[in-house]
Structures are given as structure tokens and as C-alpha cells.
Amino acid sequence: MLIRLPILLILLFILFTSGLKGDNLPLSKNDNLPSSVDMEIFSVSKKNTHMPLGTVNQRFVIHARKTTGTIKLDGIVDEADWLKAEVAHDFYMVLPYDTGHSVAKSEIRMVYDDKAFYLAIIFHDTIPGKRPVESLRKDFVFANNDNFLVFIDSFNDQTTGYSFGVNAAGALWDGTMDKGQGVNLMWDCKWESRTKNYPDKWITEMRIPFKSIRYKKGIDHWNIQFSRQDLKLNEKSAWAPVPRQFPTASLAYAGQVKWETPPPESGLRLALIPYVLGGVSRDFENGLKQQYNTNFGFDAKLGLSSALNLDLTVNPDFSQADVDDQVTNLQRFELYYPEKRQFFLENSGLFGNFGNASINPFFSRRIGLDAPVNAGARLSGKIGKDWRLGVMDMQTGKTGDTLARNFFVATVQKKVFSRSSFGLIFVNKEHLDIPSTWQGNSYNRVAGIEYNLASRDNFLTGKLFSQKSFSPHATSGQEFTEGFNVAYSRKNYLLEFIQLYVGKDFNAETGFVPRINFLEFNPRVTLKFYPKSNLLEYHGFLTEVNNFYKPDNRQITDRNVGFDYFFIFKSRARIDLKGYNHYILLLQNFDPTNLGTNYLLPGTGYNWNEFSAQFVSDNRKNFKYDFTTGYGGFYNGKRWYAQGSVNYRFQPYGNISMVYTYNDLLLPSPWQHTGFWEIGPKLDVTFTNTLFFTTYVQYNQQLDNLNFNARFQWRYKPVSDIFLVYTDNYFPGIMKVKNRAIVLKISYWFN
């Protein structure tokens, strides 16, 4: 019955959602959209009846004309093509309210030629004074800047796309979109922008080449959304109205750009990105001599069509990738660190979004972090109207005791109804040139299927999935996993439910599955209240129960009951008050300090309460901070902790910040009193929007490590960089060097 119940839930889920006839759930007229535009959104004029059924806001259309002259990017909108262009204005407020037009006045124009499309953005000030920006660094934090973002759904599928943007100082933002609203800022492409500030407004002109993105040929319209954040006014707005519970990136609420003629077919497109590298390193901890390293490699991008791309890499190097933020780990399971390497990022959601955060069959960080990548290839993109395809093959070399391996993953996704999809994935990890004395799995494979639900209005979302692993000698019949989650979101409430199962022999060696052999049920409810107050924007609470069971006998092994009351102020400050009750039955030895010296025994159970309070300051200020403190039980003892950050920005040239965490563990003998500090000061300097310097120091008492990392980057041409990276690791008590390295890397993008 244990396995039949999830299967029954899956069948009911598919039957229910399939019956929505295109996922058309009704919108509440008074709940989520301005009443003045309700009829405009839900009716399509005769003028636009030739357009296929699209977003909720398909009635919002901006017409892009083809240019007759040349657009000069200078922050001055005076060319004849700009003056004749249609203007998108009368933005709708999203935050702090979503019931009318924005107070801030905005104007967007859009034109194109045979090679690129252009946007002219004019944002008028309502409140005089300096416009808040974080720095000139690329891919700025949205919440910390006056900014403009455009979200482009070039396949009209309302789930995938691209985002481009600028802040008021001219810093750039670009990323790929997946899941209908998420933006992955690690992606990079060639485009240009110029921003000019005036006393009463700021103006940006953008040029985005058609060959920098993927789109379906022969289509004369794309879904598109324009978003503005005005921090002085404390207002977020969008051209096409968006309910306040969703980000302006929600493609379900995009409008449309109507091209005068369809964008040009791209044909074959080739970009070559070679690099050269020189460096020196030394491992002092193991007494090794200084090692000199020179290297050469390249990436290549071959656009087989405007919708399908082939990426190749030979001897790639990822030395310039940002260092991971170190954390104090007091959990029983592996921590997750996001992918930051450029090669794996385009269409990364097509490969990495299967399963969920704790049951992921493919995690690209498993490739190349313990052995060098010799070469790799990835084919990804759209085929036809509703199909997405992804195929990746990576080869790593032999190093030390680690054998050479081949990693292969193939995925296919079929859009159904308005925004939902079915997907399949197959992952294969295979060891090569295996010696006769070697012990281990010669291969590991995972196959999975899933259904992703996204209603047309985005109110109802969910997923169900099942995966099966294959390894030599695995015959127990418990090498599979399945999961089910659903969420229903309105302005005043969010209802969520998650159910997961992982068999005791499920093995995804190329995935991220930190825990196996459990059955989980997690209902969660969030309520929000919007008072008529000069101080509060809204307040409310979240409550949840998260239970884990042994699959074979239904014995509970983990229970977390939580309550969080939050206050969101109009000043952008926030207060959270949380309380949790935890119960854990240990199934294996565990050291609560994670130092591996003393252990709690399997079969022992622990129950405790924990309380915490958090304050986040107004992020519009030059000086901002947040602070969290908590106290309660911790297994067989007590824990007090404090964590937070402080940040001061020198607008617009950078900021200095520090994150800190202190865990004070009061445990009985043999642990006694144990404390862990983690401190990370960081200096981020942006001399221009192409010249950056970052210094990051991380002290982790639990790891007994002091890390120093400095990185200089000069983007001397679009997507062409010079990096100088220096890193040190020390034993902090005696300041003895563990290892040290310095690397100079130069890359250039040839089109």
C-alpha cells in the first residue's frame, strides 16, 4: 500500500490538472489585478484576434518597427526611429499595492534591424535625490538597486526565456529564465547598453543581438514584460499588471511584442571562446614543491538554428568562478552549493530541474571538481512548437585514485496545455579503463519521468515525479524514488503540500540526494494581512509540519513543527519571530559538532524546542544590516546562535561587508562546551561597469581554516575577460599556510 498510495495520487493529480482544459483557472477580479483593467485583460479586441491564446495579459501589445536609420547608444533618445516608435507607458504598480497605476512615470520604446533589437527606457523621478544603486557590478542584486528589467519569452511557452536589465548607474544584468519566473544570472552573452543620468530622470538604450538568444523562426510576436524598481518611492511596477504575490518575472503575466516582420532566421552561428592560462601553486600542508601551470582550451557555441544550440568545450578551466560561501554545518546531511561554471549554465534548467531540491538526479557539480574535464558537448534547445531537448556528454581524466569517467545525460520535455509539461531524463556515469583490482560500481544510471503543472494564471503549480536507479548487483527492488508537490497561491494565502519517498537502495551518483530511505509529508500554510497602516506593508504567519518516516514500518524518524510570524514594513525593514519543535530518531552514528570525535548512537531519540528572532534593516540606506539570534535545545544539549551581516556601500563604486555566524553548543560530556565562529569580510570594488576587484576572507572555526581570495576582472570586450585570481588557505591558530595559488587567465569571444 505504501507504493500504491503515491501512484494513486499521481493518477488523480494528472486527471485533475488535465481537466483544467489548458490550465485556465479563474482569476479573482478583486484579489490580484487592478479592477480598472480586468475587462481589458480578459477580452481580446478584434484587432488582435489573429494572435494565439497566450498569457493572461496578451491584450498588452507593443509594436516594434524596423529601423530606417542607425541607432546610436548614447543615452539620448533623439533618433527619428525612436521618435516614431510606439511607447509602452502607464505601468501598473505591483508593490506595495497592486490595485492601480504606478506613481512613477515610465516610457519604453522598442525597434529592431536585421541584426539586433533595441530598447529605449526613460524613467522619470517622482522624488528628487540620489538614485540608490549597489555598485557597477554586473548581475546586481535586484532588491538593492533602482533598476529596469525586461523578461523575454521568445518561444511563447511562458516557462523559459531571457532577462536583460540595468541599474540606474549603468550596471548590466542578464540571465536565462526557467520555471516560468526564475532567472539564472550565471549565464552570459554579448549585448550592449548605455545609461545617462539627468536631474529628473535616467535614460538607458540597449542593443541585444538576435544571435545572442534563441527563438522560434517565423513568429511575429514574443511574450515580453517590462519591470521597474524605484527604491526612493518604494515601488515596484510592471508594464502588464502582475499580482503582488508573484515576481514581475512571472511569464504568465507578460504582454507581447509584435514585430513588423518576424525576426531574421539565424542559420548556422559560430562563436569561439579560447583561453590561455598561466599560474603557480604550492601545497605546503603536504610538503609538495611549487608547481607551475600553463594551459590552453576553448569553448565553442554553434547555433544550429535560432532555437537549437551545440556547445563544445575542450580542456575547460573554471579557476575564475566565484568561491563558495563557507558555512558551519551542524546537519546530518550534505550541504548544497550552486553551480557557477559558465559551460553548464545555458538551458541548465532543462538538465537540473528534475525531481526537487533534495532528490535531484543530475547535479552538474559532480562533474570536474575532483578530476579535470578533458572535453564535453551539449546539445540543447527547442524542437518544433512544444518540444525541448537536452543531451550532454562530459569526459573527465584520471587523477590519483580517481578513474577516468564519462558522464552522459539526456532529457526531453513536452509542453502540454497552457504552461504544463511532461519530461524524461536519463543519466549515466561510467568508469573507464577499470583495473582488475578496483572495487566499486563500474556504472551508475538513473531514469526519471515527471509532470510539471503550471496553471495559466500561475495560481496552481506542482510537480509529480518518479526515478529509478541502476547499479551493478542492485536487485532489492527499492532503487527508486517518487515525489509529489502542489501549491496554490493567492494574495492573502499560500497553501503547499509536499510528499516524497526515497528507497533505501536508490543511488544517484551524479545527482544530489543527501538522504535516502525515507517517506516525507510536509503541509505548509502561509497567511498574509494587509492593514491600512503608514508603517506596515503587510504581516502574517507561516506554519508547517514536516514528518519523516521509515518506509518499511512507518516509524517516525523526524518531526519539525514550525511557526513564523513576520512583519514587512514600508521602509523595507522586516521582523521574523519563529518557533520550532524538533524530534529526531537517529538511524546512524552522529556527532552534533560534525567534528567526528564523539558520537550519539543509532536508535536514540531527541526532542527539543527552538526560538529565534530576526531583524532586517532598510536596504535603501547606504548602511544596512540584518541580525538573527536563537536559543533552544539541540539533541542532548542546548544551542545559542547569532548570525547576520553588515554592509556599507560607496555608491556606485562598491561596498564593504561582513557576514558572521556564531554557534554556542552546550553539550554534556564528552563534548562539553563547543563554540564555532564563522566570519567573512568582503571588499567589492567596481571601478567601472567593466573593471572589478573583489577580496573575500573567510574564517571557519569548524573547518579550522582561514581562506583568502582576491579576484581582479577586466571585461575588455563583450564577454571577453582578463582574470587575475589569488587564493590562500591557512591554519588560523598559528597562521601557517596550507596552500597558495595565483592564476592569470585571458579569454576572448570570437563571433
JSON list of N, CA and C in Angstrom, two decimals, residues 88 179 365 460 481 619 678:
[
{"chain": "A", "resi": 88, "resn": "ALA", "atom": "N", "xyz": [5.40, 52.21, -24.67]},
{"chain": "A", "resi": 88, "resn": "ALA", "atom": "CA", "xyz": [4.72, 51.49, -23.59]},
{"chain": "A", "resi": 88, "resn": "ALA", "atom": "C", "xyz": [4.85, 52.33, -22.33]},
{"chain": "A", "resi": 179, "resn": "LYS", "atom": "N", "xyz": [11.23, 27.69, -15.29]},
{"chain": "A", "resi": 179, "resn": "LYS", "atom": "CA", "xyz": [10.13, 27.51, -14.34]},
{"chain": "A", "resi": 179, "resn": "LYS", "atom": "C", "xyz": [9.14, 28.67, -14.37]},
{"chain": "A", "resi": 365, "resn": "ARG", "atom": "N", "xyz": [27.65, 19.81, -10.55]},
{"chain": "A", "resi": 365, "resn": "ARG", "atom": "CA", "xyz": [28.86, 19.99, -9.76]},
{"chain": "A", "resi": 365, "resn": "ARG", "atom": "C", "xyz": [29.55, 18.65, -9.46]},
{"chain": "A", "resi": 460, "resn": "LEU", "atom": "N", "xyz": [-1.95, 27.90, -9.49]},
{"chain": "A", "resi": 460, "resn": "LEU", "atom": "CA", "xyz": [-1.76, 26.50, -9.13]},
{"chain": "A", "resi": 460, "resn": "LEU", "atom": "C", "xyz": [-0.51, 25.97, -9.81]},
{"chain": "A", "resi": 481, "resn": "THR", "atom": "N", "xyz": [12.59, 6.30, -6.43]},
{"chain": "A", "resi": 481, "resn": "THR", "atom": "CA", "xyz": [12.06, 7.41, -5.64]},
{"chain": "A", "resi": 481, "resn": "THR", "atom": "C", "xyz": [10.86, 7.98, -6.36]},
{"chain": "A", "resi": 619, "resn": "ASN", "atom": "N", "xyz": [17.07, 48.32, 3.22]},
{"chain": "A", "resi": 619, "resn": "ASN", "atom": "CA", "xyz": [18.20, 48.12, 2.30]},
{"chain": "A", "resi": 619, "resn": "ASN", "atom": "C", "xyz": [18.41, 49.29, 1.36]},
{"chain": "A", "resi": 678, "resn": "GLU", "atom": "N", "xyz": [32.26, 31.78, 12.51]},
{"chain": "A", "resi": 678, "resn": "GLU", "atom": "CA", "xyz": [32.45, 31.87, 11.06]},
{"chain": "A", "resi": 678, "resn": "GLU", "atom": "C", "xyz": [32.32, 33.34, 10.69]}
]
